[in-house]
Each structure stands twice: as C-alpha cells, then as structure tokens.
CSV table of C-alpha atoms in Angstrom, one decimal:
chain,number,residue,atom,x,y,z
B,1,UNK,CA,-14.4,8.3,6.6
B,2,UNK,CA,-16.8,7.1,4.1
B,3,UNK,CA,-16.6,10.4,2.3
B,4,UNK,CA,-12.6,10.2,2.3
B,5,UNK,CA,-13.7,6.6,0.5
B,6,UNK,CA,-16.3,8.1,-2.0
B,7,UNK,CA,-18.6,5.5,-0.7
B,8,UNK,CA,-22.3,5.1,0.5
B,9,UNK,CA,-23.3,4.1,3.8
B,10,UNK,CA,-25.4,1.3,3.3
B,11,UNK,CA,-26.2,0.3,6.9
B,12,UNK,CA,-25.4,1.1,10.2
B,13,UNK,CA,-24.5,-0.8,13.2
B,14,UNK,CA,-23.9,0.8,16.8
B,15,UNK,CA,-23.3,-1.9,19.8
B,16,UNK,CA,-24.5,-0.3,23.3
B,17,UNK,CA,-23.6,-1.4,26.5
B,18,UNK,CA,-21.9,-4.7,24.5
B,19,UNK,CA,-18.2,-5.3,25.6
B,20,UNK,CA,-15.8,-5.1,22.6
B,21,UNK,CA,-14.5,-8.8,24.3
B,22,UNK,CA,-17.4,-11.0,23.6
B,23,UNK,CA,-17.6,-12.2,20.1
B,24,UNK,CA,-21.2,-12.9,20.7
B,25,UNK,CA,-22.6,-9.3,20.8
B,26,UNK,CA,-26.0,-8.5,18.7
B,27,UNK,CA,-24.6,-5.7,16.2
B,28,UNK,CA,-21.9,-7.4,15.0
B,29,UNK,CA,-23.6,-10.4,14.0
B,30,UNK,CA,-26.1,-8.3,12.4
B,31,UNK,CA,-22.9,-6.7,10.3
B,32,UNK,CA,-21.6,-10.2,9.4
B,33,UNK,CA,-25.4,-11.5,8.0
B,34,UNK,CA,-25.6,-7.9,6.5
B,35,UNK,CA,-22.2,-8.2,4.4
B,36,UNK,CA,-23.2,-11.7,3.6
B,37,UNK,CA,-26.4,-11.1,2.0
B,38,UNK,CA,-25.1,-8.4,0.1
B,39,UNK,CA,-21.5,-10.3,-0.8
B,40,UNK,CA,-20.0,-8.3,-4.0
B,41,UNK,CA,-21.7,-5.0,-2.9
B,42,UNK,CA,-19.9,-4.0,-0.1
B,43,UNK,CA,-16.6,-3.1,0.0
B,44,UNK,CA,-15.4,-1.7,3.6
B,45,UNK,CA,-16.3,-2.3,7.4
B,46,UNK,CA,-15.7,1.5,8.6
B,47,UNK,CA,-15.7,0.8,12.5
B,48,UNK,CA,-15.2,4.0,14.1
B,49,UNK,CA,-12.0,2.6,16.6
B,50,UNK,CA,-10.6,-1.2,15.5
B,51,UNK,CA,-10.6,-2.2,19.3
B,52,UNK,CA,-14.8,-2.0,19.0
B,53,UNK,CA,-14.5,-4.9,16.4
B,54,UNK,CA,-12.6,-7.3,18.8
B,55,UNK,CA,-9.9,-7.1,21.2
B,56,UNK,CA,-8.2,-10.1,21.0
B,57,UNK,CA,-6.0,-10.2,18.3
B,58,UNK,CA,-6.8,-13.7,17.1
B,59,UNK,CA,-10.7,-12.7,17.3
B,60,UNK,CA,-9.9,-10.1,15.1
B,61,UNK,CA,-8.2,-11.9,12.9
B,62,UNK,CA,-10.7,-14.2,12.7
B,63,UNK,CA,-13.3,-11.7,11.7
B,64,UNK,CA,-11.2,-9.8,9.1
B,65,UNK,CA,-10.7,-13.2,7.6
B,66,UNK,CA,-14.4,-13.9,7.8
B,67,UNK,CA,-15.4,-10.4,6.2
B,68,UNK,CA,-12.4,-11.2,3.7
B,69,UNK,CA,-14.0,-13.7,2.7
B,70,UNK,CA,-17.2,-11.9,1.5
B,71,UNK,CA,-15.5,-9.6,-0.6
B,72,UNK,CA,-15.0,-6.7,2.5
C-alpha cells in the first residue's frame, strides 16, 4: 500500500495479542504520540484491515478525527 502511495514507511506499529475493542492498547498510542511529534510529516495511517484501528464506530471516529487533526 505505501508503494501504491509513493510514500516512505516512517514507523511501524504491530499490536499482539491486543483486542481491536479497547482503546487503550500500547501500539496505538505509540502511533498517535508518533504522528504528533512528527505533525506536518506524515501524511497516512496505512492499517492493514480498518477493524484493527477500532471497532466501534464512534471509537473510530474519534481517532480519524484525532489523526485529522495532526495533519494524517
């Protein structure tokens, strides 16, 4: 996917054994401070299937506000 995007992969976060329910999982808060420190660099999230990113629709919305929000 990143090649399809002509882009780098600048990091790269893999949740094991973390349920795709819980908002509080280790990975993606390392993503969010990632993308924050480096706001204006990054331009996608590639998440290999969008139910790994949240499952609950409002959570996902949420975070795709959140990510929005830095410029992702």
């Amino acid at each position: 996917k990143a090649e399809e995007l002509n882009t780098p992969i600048l990091e790269e976060f893999v949740e094991r054994g973390v349920s795709g329910t819980l908002i509080d999982r280790p990975a993606l808060a390392q993503a969010i401070v990632f993308c924050a420190k480096n706001k204006g660099r990054i331009a996608y999230l590639i998440i290999k299937d969008v139910d790994r990113l949240a499952r609950d629709g409002y959570v996902y919305l949420s975070l795709k506000k959140q990510f929005n929000a830095m410029g992702v």
